[in-house]
Coordinates of C-alpha atoms in Angstrom, one line a residue:
M1 CA -23.6 102.9 -174.3
Y2 CA -24.1 102.4 -170.6
V3 CA -21.4 104.4 -168.1
A4 CA -20.8 103.0 -165.3
A5 CA -21.7 105.1 -162.2
V6 CA -17.7 105.5 -161.5
D7 CA -17.1 106.4 -165.1
S8 CA -20.1 109.0 -165.0
A9 CA -19.1 110.7 -161.8
Y10 CA -14.9 111.0 -162.9
M11 CA -16.2 113.0 -166.1
R12 CA -18.2 115.1 -164.4
E13 CA -15.7 115.9 -161.7
H14 CA -13.0 116.5 -164.4
N15 CA -14.8 118.2 -166.9
V16 CA -14.2 116.3 -169.7
L17 CA -16.6 117.2 -172.0
E18 CA -14.6 121.1 -171.9
L19 CA -11.7 118.6 -172.8
K20 CA -13.5 117.2 -174.9
I21 CA -14.2 121.3 -177.0
E22 CA -10.9 122.1 -176.1
Y23 CA -9.4 119.2 -178.5
R24 CA -11.8 119.7 -181.4
K25 CA -10.9 123.4 -181.8
R26 CA -7.7 123.1 -181.3
F27 CA -7.4 119.5 -184.0
G28 CA -9.9 120.5 -185.9
K29 CA -11.4 117.1 -184.7
P30 CA -12.8 115.2 -182.4
F31 CA -11.7 113.4 -179.7
I32 CA -12.3 109.3 -180.2
P33 CA -15.7 108.4 -178.4
F34 CA -15.4 107.2 -174.7
N35 CA -15.7 103.2 -174.7
Y36 CA -14.8 100.3 -172.1
C37 CA -13.3 98.1 -176.2
D38 CA -10.5 101.3 -176.0
F39 CA -10.4 102.2 -172.6
D40 CA -10.4 99.9 -170.0
R41 CA -10.0 100.0 -166.2
V42 CA -5.8 99.3 -164.9
G43 CA -5.4 98.8 -161.5
D44 CA -6.8 100.8 -159.4
K45 CA -8.1 103.4 -162.5
C46 CA -11.2 103.8 -163.8
A47 CA -12.4 103.9 -167.6
A48 CA -12.5 107.5 -167.5
Q49 CA -9.2 108.3 -166.5
I50 CA -7.2 106.1 -168.4
Y51 CA -9.7 108.6 -171.6
T52 CA -8.9 111.7 -169.7
E53 CA -5.4 111.1 -169.4
E54 CA -5.1 110.3 -173.0
L55 CA -7.2 113.3 -173.8
E56 CA -5.2 116.0 -171.0
R57 CA -1.5 114.5 -172.6
C58 CA -3.0 115.2 -176.5
L59 CA -3.6 119.0 -175.2
R60 CA -0.7 119.2 -173.1
E61 CA 2.0 117.5 -175.8
G62 CA 0.3 119.9 -178.6
K63 CA -0.7 116.7 -180.9
P64 CA -3.8 114.8 -181.3
T65 CA -3.5 111.3 -180.1
T66 CA -2.7 108.2 -182.4
M67 CA -5.2 106.0 -180.6
V68 CA -6.7 104.2 -183.6
S69 CA -10.0 102.8 -182.0
K70 CA -11.1 98.8 -181.8
W71 CA -14.5 100.2 -181.9
C72 CA -15.1 103.5 -184.1
G73 CA -12.6 103.2 -187.0
P74 CA -12.8 101.2 -189.7
N75 CA -13.6 97.8 -190.2
S76 CA -14.6 98.2 -185.9
L77 CA -16.9 96.0 -184.5
F78 CA -20.0 97.3 -185.9
G79 CA -17.9 98.0 -189.3
H80 CA -18.6 101.8 -189.9

């Protein structure tokens, strides 16, 4: 998948990979993959910022995400 330069830069700058590793250690499963179907720009916030905020919220609250991906789940756009 192509990731916009602004989103790629934001994820590198905010150490999203390390946050995803921490999420997997803490909850025993990976955080949903970044995609533009589930995470879209909101006002001045780029899609990666929305993604990062959800990931940080889960880690801060100590609860896994309750989001059901429209892109990566059962009966998703690709049906896998």
